[in-house]
XYZ file of C-alpha atoms in Angstrom:
702
model
C 0.079 -0.165 -0.470
C 1.250 3.506 -1.129
C 2.313 5.948 1.417
C 0.607 9.096 1.941
C 3.119 12.562 2.178
C 2.850 15.567 3.919
C 5.375 17.976 3.011
C 6.612 21.880 3.940
C 9.580 23.501 2.378
C 11.461 26.498 3.615
C 14.116 28.459 1.786
C 16.686 30.405 4.128
C 18.920 32.268 3.657
C 21.292 29.628 3.965
C 19.899 26.743 3.541
C 16.704 24.980 1.964
C 14.818 22.678 4.826
C 12.366 20.559 3.809
C 10.268 17.733 6.131
C 7.833 14.874 4.916
C 5.120 12.971 7.436
C 3.897 9.956 6.371
C 0.336 8.021 7.294
C 2.887 6.093 9.686
C 3.557 8.959 11.758
C 7.671 8.337 9.775
C 9.817 11.744 9.596
C 11.633 12.599 7.083
C 14.294 15.236 6.118
C 16.545 16.998 3.847
C 18.618 20.510 4.144
C 20.816 21.798 1.096
C 22.145 24.665 0.245
C 19.854 27.654 -0.904
C 20.587 28.474 -4.203
C 20.166 32.484 -4.747
C 20.215 32.633 -8.721
C 18.025 29.736 -8.783
C 16.021 29.011 -5.812
C 13.946 26.363 -7.114
C 16.533 23.755 -7.928
C 16.904 23.756 -4.084
C 13.677 23.091 -3.420
C 13.985 20.365 -6.311
C 16.969 18.877 -4.419
C 15.543 18.976 -1.070
C 12.639 16.868 -2.511
C 15.088 14.555 -3.931
C 16.583 13.660 -0.890
C 13.740 13.912 1.224
C 13.105 10.531 -1.003
C 16.312 9.075 -0.275
C 15.790 9.708 3.174
C 12.112 7.635 3.243
C 13.743 4.884 0.736
C 11.365 5.522 -2.317
C 12.080 8.176 -5.436
C 10.654 11.661 -5.830
C 8.237 10.935 -8.567
C 6.628 8.097 -5.840
C 6.884 10.376 -3.005
C 5.148 13.492 -5.664
C 2.570 11.598 -6.944
C 0.805 10.520 -3.176
C 1.501 13.682 -1.659
C -2.137 15.513 -0.199
C -0.214 18.749 0.902
C 2.861 20.275 -0.290
C 3.358 23.658 1.754
C 6.292 26.716 0.642
C 8.142 29.679 2.038
C 10.008 31.151 0.043
C 12.861 34.323 0.013
C 12.197 35.008 -3.258
C 9.999 38.415 -2.517
C 12.032 39.301 0.600
C 15.877 38.799 -1.890
C 13.670 40.918 -4.394
C 13.184 44.087 -1.254
C 16.601 43.362 -0.446
C 18.438 43.763 -3.839
C 15.938 45.942 -5.161
C 15.424 43.214 -8.126
C 10.947 43.501 -8.359
C 9.399 44.570 -11.284
C 9.745 48.030 -12.722
C 6.482 49.742 -11.159
C 4.842 52.537 -10.840
C 2.635 54.314 -9.017
C -1.204 56.237 -9.836
C -2.151 58.474 -6.949
C -4.807 61.158 -5.992
C -3.633 64.557 -7.354
C -1.728 66.731 -4.694
C -0.365 63.489 -2.805
C 2.560 62.428 -5.221
C 4.580 63.174 -2.216
C 4.415 60.991 0.080
C 5.974 57.797 -0.366
C 9.443 60.061 -0.718
C 8.367 62.174 3.107
C 7.297 58.792 4.661
C 5.213 60.069 7.980
C 8.795 61.064 9.125
C 9.808 57.834 8.903
C 13.711 57.743 7.437
C 14.858 55.560 11.162
C 11.982 52.948 10.274
C 14.167 49.563 10.249
C 17.668 50.729 11.862
C 19.438 49.745 14.159
C 19.148 51.578 17.932
C 22.922 52.887 17.142
C 22.288 54.038 13.927
C 18.791 56.165 15.755
C 21.599 57.441 17.625
C 23.503 59.134 15.401
C 19.804 60.502 12.672
C 21.324 63.452 11.356
C 23.442 61.036 9.382
C 20.225 58.983 8.564
C 19.582 58.597 4.628
C 15.923 57.613 2.965
C 15.385 54.583 1.369
C 16.010 54.796 -2.057
C 11.935 54.613 -3.209
C 11.069 52.039 -4.862
C 8.646 54.057 -6.915
C 10.819 56.852 -8.145
C 9.568 60.530 -8.263
C 9.467 59.752 -12.058
C 7.108 56.733 -12.594
C 4.638 58.283 -9.761
C 1.370 59.792 -11.979
C -1.409 61.831 -10.926
C -4.871 61.893 -11.386
C -7.767 64.236 -10.488
C -9.848 62.676 -8.515
C -11.386 62.687 -5.030
C -13.785 60.486 -1.967
C -14.041 62.211 1.313
C -13.881 60.931 4.354
C -17.318 59.342 4.288
C -16.899 57.977 1.156
C -18.550 60.197 -0.903
C -16.924 61.114 -4.287
C -16.260 65.305 -4.194
C -14.246 64.867 -7.540
C -15.095 61.875 -10.167
C -12.534 60.523 -11.469
C -11.465 62.308 -14.760
C -11.159 59.369 -17.142
C -9.117 60.600 -19.884
C -6.525 61.976 -17.215
C -6.590 58.048 -16.252
C -5.402 57.431 -19.366
C -3.075 60.064 -19.819
C -1.754 58.738 -16.409
C -1.305 55.410 -17.858
C -0.053 55.927 -21.305
C 2.921 57.885 -19.235
C 4.025 55.075 -17.334
C 3.564 52.337 -19.823
C 5.813 54.609 -22.291
C 8.093 54.268 -19.816
C 8.624 50.527 -19.697
C 6.549 49.575 -16.398
C 5.625 45.695 -15.428
C 3.569 46.336 -12.624
C 1.647 49.522 -11.879
C 0.274 50.084 -7.761
C -2.869 52.468 -7.521
C -3.491 53.463 -3.992
C -6.272 56.879 -3.840
C -7.354 59.144 -0.503
C -10.217 56.929 1.155
C -10.397 54.858 -1.549
C -11.315 52.072 1.462
C -14.192 53.770 2.194
C -15.216 54.230 -1.509
C -13.112 51.881 -4.260
C -15.131 52.225 -7.230
C -12.728 55.311 -8.740
C -9.434 52.746 -7.966
C -11.490 49.916 -9.763
C -12.470 51.754 -12.743
C -8.544 52.441 -13.083
C -8.258 49.259 -13.464
C -10.319 47.797 -15.525
C -8.510 50.709 -17.878
C -5.435 49.395 -17.275
C -6.466 46.156 -18.218
C -8.004 48.017 -21.595
C -4.686 49.230 -23.032
C -1.847 46.579 -21.293
C -3.132 43.293 -20.176
C -0.166 41.604 -19.384
C 0.573 44.043 -16.571
C 0.164 43.909 -12.902
C -1.963 45.530 -10.667
C -2.072 46.066 -7.523
C -4.861 48.223 -5.781
C -4.393 49.776 -1.945
C -8.625 49.565 -1.841
C -8.999 45.179 -2.402
C -5.088 44.633 -0.360
C -5.823 46.432 2.938
C -9.113 47.931 2.652
C -7.558 50.107 5.980
C -7.166 53.879 7.283
C -3.691 55.208 7.068
C -2.864 56.582 3.330
C 1.212 56.140 3.484
C 0.991 52.276 5.324
C -1.939 51.518 2.433
C -0.037 53.153 -0.281
C 3.489 51.787 0.313
C 2.335 48.019 1.164
C 0.514 48.877 -2.619
C 3.199 49.733 -4.229
C 5.626 46.344 -2.362
C 2.696 44.368 -3.566
C 3.641 46.196 -6.896
C 6.686 45.670 -6.993
C 7.132 41.901 -5.971
C 3.598 40.450 -7.864
C 5.377 39.430 -11.688
C 8.793 37.760 -9.579
C 6.555 35.314 -6.946
C 4.063 35.002 -10.392
C 7.400 33.710 -12.407
C 8.701 32.024 -9.656
C 5.277 30.091 -8.125
C 4.217 28.927 -11.948
C 8.079 27.868 -12.361
C 8.003 25.471 -9.290
C 4.535 24.556 -10.206
C 4.735 23.438 -13.532
C 8.262 21.705 -12.158
C 6.570 19.731 -9.256
C 3.206 18.803 -10.986
C 6.129 17.313 -14.242
C 7.622 15.122 -11.252
C 4.389 13.882 -10.273
C 2.002 16.495 -7.699
C -1.351 16.128 -8.603
C -2.573 18.898 -6.274
C -1.260 22.696 -6.460
C 1.202 24.016 -3.956
C -0.013 26.440 -0.960
C 2.032 29.298 0.264
C 2.500 30.464 3.608
C 1.761 33.984 4.432
C 3.187 36.290 6.982
C -0.513 36.212 9.308
C 0.577 32.444 9.495
C -2.173 30.943 7.085
C -1.566 29.623 3.429
C -2.821 30.495 0.345
C -3.795 28.640 -3.116
C 0.013 29.401 -5.093
C -2.084 30.748 -8.268
C -3.028 33.050 -5.835
C 0.083 34.341 -4.120
C 1.422 36.295 -6.642
C -1.565 39.103 -5.937
C -0.814 39.179 -2.213
C 3.000 38.723 -2.665
C 3.339 42.051 0.298
C 1.758 39.037 2.715
C 4.696 36.481 1.761
C 7.203 38.534 2.998
C 8.461 37.103 5.961
C 6.596 33.564 5.838
C 9.169 31.669 6.919
C 9.512 32.923 10.089
C 5.749 33.053 10.444
C 5.422 28.867 9.606
C 8.239 28.755 12.998
C 6.308 30.397 15.374
C 2.691 28.404 13.878
C 4.933 25.244 13.991
C 5.532 25.978 17.606
C 1.709 26.449 17.937
C 0.902 23.414 17.533
C 3.970 21.340 19.223
C 2.415 23.671 22.182
C -1.321 22.480 21.913
C 0.449 18.426 21.759
C 1.806 19.705 25.109
C -1.146 21.824 26.587
C 1.484 24.845 26.779
C -0.720 27.808 26.327
C 1.484 31.139 26.585
C 5.138 30.073 24.674
C 8.147 32.720 23.939
C 9.230 31.243 20.418
C 13.508 32.047 19.777
C 14.907 30.895 16.184
C 18.263 31.452 16.073
C 20.413 30.962 13.227
C 23.592 32.338 10.920
C 22.630 35.611 10.937
C 19.583 36.468 13.218
C 18.299 36.206 16.461
C 14.368 36.125 16.412
C 11.409 36.241 19.036
C 7.680 35.547 18.984
C 4.774 35.287 21.515
C 2.513 32.822 21.916
C -0.525 34.194 24.014
C -3.491 31.939 25.249
C -2.497 30.033 22.661
C -1.995 31.664 19.394
C 0.209 33.947 17.969
C 1.056 37.653 18.381
C 0.172 40.271 15.459
C 2.227 43.141 14.709
C 0.706 45.888 16.634
C 3.389 48.273 18.369
C 1.840 49.856 21.582
C 2.432 53.705 20.134
C 1.810 53.065 16.480
C -0.197 50.027 15.752
C -0.743 50.376 11.898
C 3.306 51.081 11.877
C 3.088 47.287 11.410
C 6.495 45.289 10.535
C 8.962 46.531 8.209
C 10.945 45.093 5.447
C 14.607 46.521 4.276
C 13.184 50.018 6.044
C 9.653 49.880 4.318
C 6.418 49.417 6.507
C 3.942 46.958 5.780
C 0.429 46.975 6.898
C -0.636 42.971 6.015
C -1.376 41.197 8.571
C 1.933 39.659 10.506
C 3.183 37.376 12.934
C 5.074 39.596 15.506
C 8.844 38.515 15.272
C 11.464 40.720 16.784
C 15.070 40.421 15.937
C 18.018 41.745 16.146
C 21.238 40.885 14.258
C 23.177 38.163 17.128
C 23.022 34.687 14.709
C 25.694 32.156 15.110
C 27.665 34.503 11.911
C 27.473 37.682 13.940
C 30.802 39.562 13.846
C 32.556 40.231 17.692
C 34.511 43.158 17.242
C 35.869 46.187 19.582
C 34.485 49.208 20.119
C 36.942 51.842 21.619
C 38.232 49.114 23.633
C 34.724 47.716 24.332
C 33.752 44.140 22.938
C 30.403 44.279 20.727
C 29.058 41.146 19.084
C 26.916 41.750 15.688
C 24.501 43.340 13.998
C 26.882 42.526 11.159
C 27.409 38.819 10.466
C 29.702 36.855 8.492
C 26.725 35.074 5.949
C 27.614 31.931 4.838
C 30.906 33.132 2.391
C 33.184 33.013 3.585
C 31.482 32.378 6.979
C 32.735 31.559 10.534
C 36.540 31.793 10.516
C 36.800 27.534 11.475
C 34.524 27.302 8.474
C 38.165 27.820 7.083
C 36.526 29.574 3.756
C 38.297 32.839 4.121
C 36.892 34.428 6.886
C 38.633 36.708 9.356
C 36.309 37.913 11.283
C 35.666 36.144 14.803
C 32.343 35.498 14.962
C 29.680 33.746 17.967
C 30.147 30.014 16.062
C 33.999 30.536 16.522
C 33.465 31.314 20.085
C 31.451 28.395 21.045
C 33.921 26.315 19.143
C 36.973 27.586 21.148
C 34.881 27.044 24.932
C 34.090 23.271 23.218
C 30.937 23.670 23.530
C 30.659 22.684 19.623
C 32.143 19.668 18.049
C 34.634 20.005 15.200
C 34.149 16.162 13.997
C 30.299 16.623 14.355
C 29.524 19.600 12.865
C 26.192 19.641 10.860
C 26.824 15.917 11.044
C 30.636 16.323 9.906
C 29.273 17.563 6.605
C 31.161 20.830 7.218
C 34.602 20.553 7.145
C 36.052 22.739 10.460
C 39.441 24.433 11.835
C 39.064 24.935 15.461
C 43.061 26.661 15.792
C 41.709 28.491 13.048
C 39.100 30.343 15.285
C 41.052 30.336 18.465
C 44.097 32.422 16.473
C 41.171 34.982 15.533
C 39.732 35.529 18.591
C 43.593 36.428 20.114
C 44.192 38.386 17.578
C 41.500 40.667 17.023
C 39.620 40.211 20.846
C 41.875 39.419 23.306
C 45.398 40.629 22.648
C 43.943 44.224 21.977
C 42.340 43.809 25.152
C 44.704 42.114 27.012
C 43.460 39.060 27.981
C 43.706 35.243 27.042
C 41.819 33.619 24.165
C 39.470 31.693 26.666
C 38.235 34.864 28.681
C 37.644 36.804 25.448
C 35.408 33.412 23.828
C 33.379 33.249 27.423
C 33.168 37.324 26.867
C 31.487 37.211 23.387
C 29.297 34.199 24.332
C 28.550 36.442 27.245
C 27.760 39.454 25.487
C 25.586 37.496 23.475
C 23.264 35.543 26.045
C 22.843 39.384 27.281
C 21.617 41.125 23.893
C 19.463 37.774 23.253
C 17.620 38.379 26.977
C 17.483 42.159 26.818
C 15.634 41.681 23.703
C 13.247 38.698 25.059
C 12.471 41.215 28.020
C 11.406 43.738 25.907
C 9.469 41.638 23.837
C 7.684 40.403 27.717
C 8.295 42.061 29.938
C 7.433 45.721 28.713
C 4.156 44.291 26.986
C 3.429 43.188 30.005
C 3.115 39.981 29.768
C 5.164 37.859 32.531
C 7.782 35.157 31.374
C 7.046 32.941 34.199
C 4.089 32.404 33.230
C 5.423 31.141 29.924
C 7.440 28.436 28.190
C 10.890 29.060 26.061
C 10.879 27.249 22.753
C 14.077 26.777 21.012
C 15.135 26.142 17.682
C 16.967 26.972 14.828
C 20.502 25.598 14.041
C 21.902 28.191 16.913
C 18.854 28.584 19.066
C 19.248 25.153 20.811
C 22.592 25.985 22.814
C 21.426 29.127 23.909
C 18.339 27.985 25.420
C 18.761 26.682 28.942
C 20.593 29.912 29.799
C 18.064 32.506 28.011
C 15.821 30.240 29.622
C 17.398 30.398 33.245
C 17.671 34.776 32.571
C 14.084 35.233 31.641
C 12.827 33.173 34.445
C 10.194 30.480 31.997
C 8.236 28.126 33.810
C 9.879 25.914 31.156
C 12.437 25.381 27.746
C 12.147 23.070 25.413
C 13.693 22.027 22.569
C 11.997 20.266 19.792
C 12.986 16.554 18.900
C 13.185 14.060 15.890
C 14.924 16.409 14.183
C 12.448 19.431 14.320
C 14.911 21.899 16.250
C 16.309 22.882 12.558
C 13.049 22.101 10.616
C 10.551 24.178 12.618
C 9.465 26.637 10.220
C 8.393 23.473 7.146
C 7.369 21.475 9.893
C 5.116 24.279 10.732
C 4.642 24.506 7.052
C 3.142 21.011 6.864
C 0.474 21.636 9.510
C -0.733 24.355 8.724
C -4.414 25.572 7.453
C -5.961 27.758 4.925
C -6.366 30.944 5.674
C -8.025 34.954 4.472
C -7.367 37.538 6.381
C -9.316 40.718 5.725
C -10.387 43.930 7.722
C -12.533 46.933 7.137
C -11.894 50.885 8.896
C -15.112 52.118 9.682
C -14.648 54.445 12.498
C -17.864 54.480 14.706
C -17.735 56.806 17.813
C -20.207 55.689 21.220
C -22.834 56.279 21.243
C -22.163 52.660 19.339
C -24.807 51.582 16.716
C -24.902 47.893 17.001
C -26.286 47.347 13.919
C -23.742 49.104 11.958
C -21.044 46.996 13.764
C -22.611 43.830 12.338
C -23.189 44.795 9.022
C -19.362 45.731 9.001
C -18.170 42.228 10.470
C -20.730 40.787 7.996
C -19.073 42.515 4.653
C -15.681 41.608 5.714
C -17.012 38.519 7.021
C -18.210 37.671 3.549
C -15.371 38.288 1.748
C -13.188 36.207 3.898
C -15.607 33.483 3.369
C -15.863 33.683 -0.182
C -12.583 33.260 -0.705
C -12.025 29.928 1.444
C -15.394 28.013 -0.101
C -12.990 29.499 -3.404
C -10.293 27.366 -2.740
C -12.480 24.648 -1.902
C -13.317 24.683 1.866
C -16.181 23.693 2.877
C -18.489 25.701 5.917
C -18.402 22.946 8.526
C -14.816 23.421 7.850
C -13.917 26.887 8.367
C -13.368 28.485 11.850
C -14.034 32.903 11.814
C -12.682 34.784 14.515
C -13.182 38.219 14.881
C -11.292 41.302 16.043
C -11.688 45.575 16.428
C -9.436 47.812 16.696
C -10.276 50.282 19.879
C -9.015 53.479 21.531
C -9.779 56.272 23.485
C -11.716 59.268 22.012
C -9.213 61.468 19.998
C -6.891 59.052 20.677
C -4.340 58.316 17.347
C -3.214 54.634 18.701
C -5.802 51.557 18.693
C -5.664 48.432 20.520
C -7.241 44.775 19.186
C -9.505 43.015 21.307
C -10.938 39.674 19.856
C -14.871 39.537 19.988
C -16.980 36.525 19.840
C -17.614 35.587 16.221
C -21.700 35.950 16.407
C -24.113 38.886 15.247
C -23.699 41.197 18.556
C -25.617 42.590 20.953
C -26.167 45.499 23.310
C -25.289 43.192 25.636
C -21.966 42.540 24.191
C -20.871 46.055 24.395
C -19.677 46.193 27.764
C -18.009 42.782 27.663
C -15.718 44.045 24.442
C -15.126 47.053 26.570
C -13.564 45.334 29.509
C -11.989 43.432 26.879
C -10.133 46.364 25.820
C -9.619 47.680 29.285
C -7.857 44.583 30.647
C -5.478 44.598 27.256
C -5.137 48.571 27.558
C -4.022 47.791 30.839
C -1.909 45.307 30.060
C -0.281 47.057 27.468
C -0.021 50.655 29.617
C -0.218 49.600 33.265
C -3.015 49.680 36.130
C -5.389 52.560 35.663
C -3.862 53.734 32.320
C -7.727 52.977 31.895
C -10.027 56.327 31.238
C -13.839 55.284 30.334
C -15.074 58.276 30.753
C -12.545 59.164 27.764
C -15.477 57.660 25.476
C -14.717 54.549 22.712
C -13.855 54.496 18.975
C -14.127 51.106 17.096
C -11.974 51.780 13.955
C -11.175 48.576 12.207
C -13.302 45.641 12.001
C -10.959 42.214 10.980
C -11.657 38.768 10.267
C -10.003 35.258 9.881
C -11.123 32.677 7.929
C -9.645 29.727 8.406
C -10.086 26.525 6.674
C -8.644 22.957 7.575
C -6.080 21.225 5.467
C -4.878 17.925 5.863
C -2.382 16.951 8.356
C 0.302 14.186 9.753
C 0.404 13.220 13.085
C 4.194 12.767 15.311
C 4.483 9.579 16.784
C 4.197 8.997 20.383
C 7.436 6.507 21.754
C 7.101 4.491 25.052
C 9.528 5.535 27.833
C 12.543 3.651 28.124
C 13.952 4.162 31.798
C 15.948 7.180 32.604
C 19.319 6.383 32.275
C 20.770 7.818 28.824
C 24.254 5.764 29.014
C 22.948 3.810 25.392
C 23.699 7.815 23.793
C 26.994 8.451 25.096
C 29.748 8.755 23.050
C 32.817 10.195 24.474
C 33.849 13.088 27.052
C 35.812 16.542 25.773
C 36.865 19.318 28.090
C 33.842 22.136 27.707
C 34.364 25.883 29.469
C 31.130 26.781 31.526
C 30.841 30.473 31.659
C 28.743 30.559 34.794
C 30.755 28.257 36.653
C 34.042 30.276 35.169
C 36.208 26.915 34.390
C 36.500 24.010 32.463
C 34.610 20.603 32.979
C 35.092 16.709 31.635
C 31.994 16.971 30.041
C 30.318 13.647 28.807
C 28.570 13.829 24.924
C 25.389 12.586 23.969
C 23.919 11.698 20.654
C 20.785 13.434 20.570
C 19.028 11.232 18.086
C 20.168 8.156 20.040
C 18.229 9.749 23.494
C 15.412 7.980 23.900
C 11.580 8.863 25.598
C 12.230 8.907 29.383
C 16.164 9.190 29.528
C 17.122 12.433 32.047
C 20.571 13.973 31.289
C 22.229 15.957 34.030
C 24.577 19.020 33.553
C 27.520 19.583 32.429
C 26.354 17.879 29.457
C 26.782 18.836 25.594
C 23.691 17.047 23.581
C 24.617 16.648 19.384
C 22.051 16.127 16.731
C 22.742 16.214 13.482
C 21.476 19.946 12.634
C 22.488 22.224 16.401
C 23.535 20.933 20.064
C 22.300 21.950 23.173
C 24.553 22.350 26.061
C 22.986 21.088 29.331
C 25.241 23.176 32.314
C 26.047 22.688 35.231
C 23.041 22.586 38.123
C 20.292 21.735 35.212
C 18.577 18.748 34.474
C 17.007 18.042 30.717
C 14.632 15.223 30.049
C 13.494 13.486 26.854
C 9.698 13.547 26.563
C 8.165 10.973 24.456
C 7.772 13.080 21.499
C 10.847 13.359 21.778
C 11.632 16.539 22.869
C 14.147 18.432 25.469
C 12.163 19.573 28.356
C 14.293 21.653 30.961
C-alpha cells in the first residue's frame, strides 16, 4: 500500500529545509544549500533528499503527496536587492509626495545605534521613483462620498505615460479608497484594457484600512513583488507537476496561514516574512500537543535572533503600543498586512565580534554563509559567535552539521586571539567567554523587551528554542528570563521547525475594513461591518474548496479612547453582536489596555471608538500526526558517545563533560549537567546544575 505524505519546504538564507511526514507517523528531513540564482533548484534538491530518506523516488513521493506547503525568500530577496518589477504608482492629485515624505519614517528598520545618529540617517531609495509616480484628478471624502469624479481622460494619460516608460506593474492608491473603491476599480479596468499583461495592485483590495501612507507603501511593495512571485510560483508548480505532484502548492503568508499558490502573487506582500511565521505556527502546534498556551519562541540561525510570542494559544500579530499601523517592516519599508509579531536583532551564529573603542560588541554584522565563521576555513577573518563556541568546546569540530562541514578550531582560536584577546590584554578563553556572555545578554534584553515591556510575565510562559543556533543557548536564556520550562523540539524538528510549521498549517484569509464608529455605538452598523468583512473572507475560502463546516471564523476590533491616534486590537465573539455584548467588549479592551500601559491607565469617561473590523477565516487542511514513543528508562548511557573538556562561563572553568548523541536518546532519559547533546543540525548545552529530560515526542525539556 502506497504511503501518503505531507510536505513542508522552507527556503532560508543559507539552507533550504524540507520535512515529510507520512501516514505511518514517520518523519523525514532534508537540508540542502539554498540556490539564490534559482531558488527552485534548491527546492527540487531538497525533495530528492527527502525521497532518499524515505527510501522511495521523488516521483513516487510527489505522486502520493496530499499537501505541499512552501515558504520562499523570493520576495524578501527581491526587496533587499531591489530587484523587483519596474513599478509605477498612480495616486490622487496633490498626494504624489507621500512615499517620499515617509510619514517621518527615515529611522524605521534601523538598528538602535544608528538611530542615535539621526542627522546622518538617509531615507531609503523609494521603490517607485518620482518619475514613475503619476497623479490623476479624483477625490473621495472620509465618508466615501465622491467629491470629484474620476477624470477618465486624465487616467488614460497617466496610464499611457507609465506604459511609455516601460513599467511592468502598477500600484493604485487613492485617498479614502477603502471607504469607496469605485475609482480604483475603474482605473484597474482602464489599465487592463490598455495593457492586459501589466500587473495591477489596488490599495482598496489589498488593505482596505485607514492609513494613507501605510496603505500606499504596502500596495507599492505588492506591485513591486507580484511579477517576481508569479514567475517563481508558476515555474515551481510546473516542475512539481511534471515530477508527479497532483495538487497545487500552498504558499505561506506572514500571518501564519496558507494561500493557494496561483493566488499568492496577488498578495505578494504577505509572503515577505512567511518562513518566520511558519516557525511560530510549528511551535503553536507543538504547544497544543504538550498543553502549553503561553510560549516564547526563539529562532537563532547564522545571521539573526528572532523572538515571537504565543499568548493564550494564539500567535501575537505585529502591533506596537504607540503606533499599531506601523506594523512590521522589511528593508526599511513599513507594511500594513497582518503579520505574526517577530522581533529580531543581528545576533546569530555568524555574528561578528568586534571592538568599539575598547568595548566588546557582537553583531549586527554577520559573516553570512560565505565566507562564514573563521572556523569554516572559507576565508573568513573576523571572529564570530560560532568561533567562540568552538573555542569553548560547546561545538564539536568533528560533528558540525553531522560532519558535513570541515571545521578548523585552531583558526577560530587565532582569530579571537588577534582581534579580541590581545587588544584587550586577556587570554583567548576569557575573550571567547566574553563573546558568549555579550551575545546571551543581547538576546536576553530582546526577550525582556518582547515580554516584560509589553506587560507579559515570562514566568507564565515556556520557552521553545529552534534554529541551528537557538538550542545551544536555550537553557541559559530560560534561566535569564525565568520561564517555567525550556523545550527544544525533538525528532530533528529543532532545525526544521519552519518546514514542520508549513505542513501543519491551515488555509487562511485575513480581511479588514475601517469603519470609524464612536459612542453611542450603533450595534447594527457594527454587525454590518463584520458581515461585509466576513463575506469576503468566507467566499475566498469557499473558492479554495473549503466547506463551511471546516471553517473557523475569528473576529476582532481595533479600538481606542476618543481622540487617540493608536488602537488596541480586541478579540470579539464571532456571532451577531447585541447591546449586551458591548459591555464585555469594553471590559476586554480595558483589560488589555492596562496590560499594555499599566494599571490605572484606562479612562472610560473619555468614550470609546471602534476603528477597524478584522476577520480571520481559517480553513482546515490535511495534517499528519507525530509519533509518540514509549518511555525507555532514565539512564541515557546508550546515547553516550564520549567526553571532552567544555568551558562553562557561569561556573568560570572547564569541566570534563559527557557528550551524548541526541538522535539516540529515548523518552524518559534524563541528562544531568554538565553535558552536551549533539544532533545532526544543532547542539544543546546542559550547564552545571541543569537537567534535561526527553519526553514521549523526543523533545528535550529543561
